JSON list of C-alpha atoms in Angstrom, two decimals:
[
{"chain": "A", "resi": 1, "resn": "VAL", "atom": "CA", "xyz": [9.65, -34.27, 22.90]},
{"chain": "A", "resi": 2, "resn": "ALA", "atom": "CA", "xyz": [6.00, -35.27, 22.64]},
{"chain": "A", "resi": 3, "resn": "THR", "atom": "CA", "xyz": [3.84, -32.42, 21.37]},
{"chain": "A", "resi": 4, "resn": "ASN", "atom": "CA", "xyz": [0.41, -34.04, 21.84]},
{"chain": "A", "resi": 5, "resn": "LEU", "atom": "CA", "xyz": [0.17, -36.28, 24.90]},
{"chain": "A", "resi": 6, "resn": "PRO", "atom": "CA", "xyz": [-3.02, -38.07, 25.96]},
{"chain": "A", "resi": 7, "resn": "GLY", "atom": "CA", "xyz": [-4.78, -36.46, 28.94]},
{"chain": "A", "resi": 8, "resn": "GLY", "atom": "CA", "xyz": [-2.89, -36.81, 32.22]},
{"chain": "A", "resi": 9, "resn": "PHE", "atom": "CA", "xyz": [0.36, -38.09, 30.68]},
{"chain": "A", "resi": 10, "resn": "MET", "atom": "CA", "xyz": [3.62, -36.32, 31.47]},
{"chain": "A", "resi": 11, "resn": "LEU", "atom": "CA", "xyz": [7.32, -37.03, 31.07]},
{"chain": "A", "resi": 12, "resn": "THR", "atom": "CA", "xyz": [8.58, -38.87, 34.17]},
{"chain": "A", "resi": 13, "resn": "ALA", "atom": "CA", "xyz": [12.03, -40.12, 33.07]},
{"chain": "A", "resi": 14, "resn": "ALA", "atom": "CA", "xyz": [14.61, -39.58, 30.34]},
{"chain": "A", "resi": 15, "resn": "THR", "atom": "CA", "xyz": [17.82, -41.59, 29.91]},
{"chain": "A", "resi": 16, "resn": "LEU", "atom": "CA", "xyz": [20.41, -42.53, 27.31]},
{"chain": "A", "resi": 17, "resn": "GLU", "atom": "CA", "xyz": [21.03, -46.23, 26.79]},
{"chain": "A", "resi": 18, "resn": "TYR", "atom": "CA", "xyz": [24.14, -47.56, 25.10]},
{"chain": "A", "resi": 19, "resn": "MET", "atom": "CA", "xyz": [23.63, -50.70, 23.04]},
{"chain": "A", "resi": 20, "resn": "GLU", "atom": "CA", "xyz": [26.49, -53.07, 22.13]},
{"chain": "A", "resi": 21, "resn": "GLN", "atom": "CA", "xyz": [25.57, -53.13, 18.45]},
{"chain": "A", "resi": 22, "resn": "SER", "atom": "CA", "xyz": [25.50, -49.33, 17.98]},
{"chain": "A", "resi": 23, "resn": "GLU", "atom": "CA", "xyz": [27.85, -46.40, 18.51]},
{"chain": "A", "resi": 24, "resn": "ASP", "atom": "CA", "xyz": [24.89, -44.07, 18.94]},
{"chain": "A", "resi": 25, "resn": "PRO", "atom": "CA", "xyz": [22.98, -44.06, 22.22]},
{"chain": "A", "resi": 26, "resn": "ARG", "atom": "CA", "xyz": [19.26, -44.77, 22.30]},
{"chain": "A", "resi": 27, "resn": "VAL", "atom": "CA", "xyz": [17.04, -42.21, 24.00]},
{"chain": "A", "resi": 28, "resn": "HIS", "atom": "CA", "xyz": [14.54, -43.76, 26.43]},
{"chain": "A", "resi": 29, "resn": "LEU", "atom": "CA", "xyz": [11.69, -41.53, 27.60]},
{"chain": "A", "resi": 30, "resn": "VAL", "atom": "CA", "xyz": [8.91, -42.59, 29.96]},
{"chain": "A", "resi": 31, "resn": "TYR", "atom": "CA", "xyz": [5.53, -40.88, 29.94]},
{"chain": "A", "resi": 32, "resn": "SER", "atom": "CA", "xyz": [2.99, -41.71, 32.66]},
{"chain": "A", "resi": 33, "resn": "ASP", "atom": "CA", "xyz": [-0.46, -40.74, 33.86]},
{"chain": "A", "resi": 34, "resn": "GLY", "atom": "CA", "xyz": [0.07, -42.46, 37.22]},
{"chain": "A", "resi": 35, "resn": "PRO", "atom": "CA", "xyz": [-1.39, -45.95, 36.78]},
{"chain": "A", "resi": 36, "resn": "ALA", "atom": "CA", "xyz": [-0.08, -46.47, 33.22]},
{"chain": "A", "resi": 37, "resn": "SER", "atom": "CA", "xyz": [3.23, -45.70, 31.59]},
{"chain": "A", "resi": 38, "resn": "VAL", "atom": "CA", "xyz": [4.56, -45.65, 28.04]},
{"chain": "A", "resi": 39, "resn": "SER", "atom": "CA", "xyz": [8.22, -46.10, 27.14]},
{"chain": "A", "resi": 40, "resn": "VAL", "atom": "CA", "xyz": [9.42, -44.24, 24.06]},
{"chain": "A", "resi": 41, "resn": "PHE", "atom": "CA", "xyz": [12.65, -45.36, 22.41]},
{"chain": "A", "resi": 42, "resn": "VAL", "atom": "CA", "xyz": [14.38, -43.11, 19.87]},
{"chain": "A", "resi": 43, "resn": "ASP", "atom": "CA", "xyz": [17.00, -44.86, 17.75]},
{"chain": "A", "resi": 44, "resn": "VAL", "atom": "CA", "xyz": [19.56, -43.22, 15.44]},
{"chain": "A", "resi": 45, "resn": "GLY", "atom": "CA", "xyz": [21.09, -44.88, 12.41]},
{"chain": "A", "resi": 46, "resn": "VAL", "atom": "CA", "xyz": [18.54, -47.65, 12.02]},
{"chain": "A", "resi": 47, "resn": "ALA", "atom": "CA", "xyz": [19.09, -49.72, 8.87]},
{"chain": "A", "resi": 48, "resn": "ALA", "atom": "CA", "xyz": [16.41, -49.35, 6.21]},
{"chain": "A", "resi": 49, "resn": "SER", "atom": "CA", "xyz": [15.53, -53.03, 6.61]},
{"chain": "A", "resi": 50, "resn": "GLU", "atom": "CA", "xyz": [14.74, -52.40, 10.31]},
{"chain": "A", "resi": 51, "resn": "GLN", "atom": "CA", "xyz": [12.63, -49.28, 9.77]},
{"chain": "A", "resi": 52, "resn": "VAL", "atom": "CA", "xyz": [9.31, -51.04, 10.32]},
{"chain": "A", "resi": 53, "resn": "GLU", "atom": "CA", "xyz": [6.46, -48.64, 10.99]},
{"chain": "A", "resi": 54, "resn": "GLY", "atom": "CA", "xyz": [3.03, -49.37, 12.44]},
{"chain": "A", "resi": 55, "resn": "LEU", "atom": "CA", "xyz": [1.25, -51.08, 15.30]},
{"chain": "A", "resi": 56, "resn": "THR", "atom": "CA", "xyz": [2.34, -54.30, 17.03]},
{"chain": "A", "resi": 57, "resn": "SER", "atom": "CA", "xyz": [0.37, -55.97, 19.83]},
{"chain": "A", "resi": 58, "resn": "MET", "atom": "CA", "xyz": [1.22, -58.77, 22.24]},
{"chain": "A", "resi": 59, "resn": "GLY", "atom": "CA", "xyz": [-1.32, -59.52, 24.95]},
{"chain": "A", "resi": 60, "resn": "ALA", "atom": "CA", "xyz": [-2.11, -56.30, 26.81]},
{"chain": "A", "resi": 61, "resn": "ALA", "atom": "CA", "xyz": [0.99, -54.53, 25.43]},
{"chain": "A", "resi": 62, "resn": "ASN", "atom": "CA", "xyz": [0.90, -52.34, 22.34]},
{"chain": "A", "resi": 63, "resn": "ALA", "atom": "CA", "xyz": [3.76, -50.73, 20.44]},
{"chain": "A", "resi": 64, "resn": "TYR", "atom": "CA", "xyz": [3.75, -48.22, 17.62]},
{"chain": "A", "resi": 65, "resn": "SER", "atom": "CA", "xyz": [6.81, -47.33, 15.54]},
{"chain": "A", "resi": 66, "resn": "VAL", "atom": "CA", "xyz": [7.23, -44.40, 13.16]},
{"chain": "A", "resi": 67, "resn": "MET", "atom": "CA", "xyz": [10.13, -42.63, 11.44]},
{"chain": "A", "resi": 68, "resn": "VAL", "atom": "CA", "xyz": [10.52, -39.01, 12.61]},
{"chain": "A", "resi": 69, "resn": "ASP", "atom": "CA", "xyz": [13.23, -36.84, 11.01]},
{"chain": "A", "resi": 70, "resn": "GLY", "atom": "CA", "xyz": [15.30, -39.94, 10.17]},
{"chain": "A", "resi": 71, "resn": "LEU", "atom": "CA", "xyz": [14.96, -41.41, 13.68]},
{"chain": "A", "resi": 72, "resn": "LEU", "atom": "CA", "xyz": [13.02, -44.55, 14.55]},
{"chain": "A", "resi": 73, "resn": "VAL", "atom": "CA", "xyz": [10.55, -43.74, 17.34]},
{"chain": "A", "resi": 74, "resn": "THR", "atom": "CA", "xyz": [8.83, -46.62, 19.15]},
{"chain": "A", "resi": 75, "resn": "ALA", "atom": "CA", "xyz": [6.24, -46.09, 21.90]},
{"chain": "A", "resi": 76, "resn": "MET", "atom": "CA", "xyz": [5.21, -49.15, 23.92]},
{"chain": "A", "resi": 77, "resn": "GLY", "atom": "CA", "xyz": [3.20, -49.96, 27.00]},
{"chain": "A", "resi": 78, "resn": "GLU", "atom": "CA", "xyz": [0.22, -51.77, 28.46]},
{"chain": "A", "resi": 79, "resn": "VAL", "atom": "CA", "xyz": [-2.12, -49.06, 27.20]},
{"chain": "A", "resi": 80, "resn": "PRO", "atom": "CA", "xyz": [-4.64, -48.88, 24.33]},
{"chain": "A", "resi": 81, "resn": "ALA", "atom": "CA", "xyz": [-3.22, -48.88, 20.79]},
{"chain": "A", "resi": 82, "resn": "GLN", "atom": "CA", "xyz": [-4.51, -45.33, 20.29]},
{"chain": "A", "resi": 83, "resn": "THR", "atom": "CA", "xyz": [-2.33, -44.11, 23.20]},
{"chain": "A", "resi": 84, "resn": "VAL", "atom": "CA", "xyz": [0.97, -45.47, 21.82]},
{"chain": "A", "resi": 85, "resn": "HIS", "atom": "CA", "xyz": [0.03, -44.22, 18.34]},
{"chain": "A", "resi": 86, "resn": "GLN", "atom": "CA", "xyz": [-0.73, -40.71, 19.63]},
{"chain": "A", "resi": 87, "resn": "ILE", "atom": "CA", "xyz": [2.51, -40.47, 21.61]},
{"chain": "A", "resi": 88, "resn": "ALA", "atom": "CA", "xyz": [4.76, -41.91, 18.87]},
{"chain": "A", "resi": 89, "resn": "THR", "atom": "CA", "xyz": [3.34, -39.73, 16.12]},
{"chain": "A", "resi": 90, "resn": "SER", "atom": "CA", "xyz": [3.55, -36.57, 18.25]},
{"chain": "A", "resi": 91, "resn": "MET", "atom": "CA", "xyz": [7.31, -36.87, 18.86]},
{"chain": "A", "resi": 92, "resn": "GLN", "atom": "CA", "xyz": [9.49, -34.09, 17.43]},
{"chain": "A", "resi": 93, "resn": "LEU", "atom": "CA", "xyz": [13.16, -33.22, 17.70]},
{"chain": "A", "resi": 94, "resn": "GLN", "atom": "CA", "xyz": [13.77, -30.63, 20.40]},
{"chain": "A", "resi": 95, "resn": "GLY", "atom": "CA", "xyz": [15.89, -27.72, 19.15]},
{"chain": "A", "resi": 96, "resn": "ASP", "atom": "CA", "xyz": [18.96, -26.51, 21.01]},
{"chain": "A", "resi": 97, "resn": "ASN", "atom": "CA", "xyz": [17.22, -23.25, 21.88]},
{"chain": "A", "resi": 98, "resn": "GLU", "atom": "CA", "xyz": [14.07, -24.82, 23.35]}
]
């Protein structure tokens, strides 16, 4: 779950995606403020060589990846770099009792 969302953003979708190359599903969360949306992907069991953290930009799209509790969290969308950074770095594991 995101603990510090930018103003107006809220969770609008949550799904599990199964990838051919992994036994573990990937969590896909979508946060939106209406006109803009940010996809957050949470990957389990990512090889150390693939644990790249930081900002990536391509055109109007920005992505920010960070390791959180051994999981690779990547937030991406056509939003400012600060927005994907804030969402990615605010992600925390949700406990079973929450």
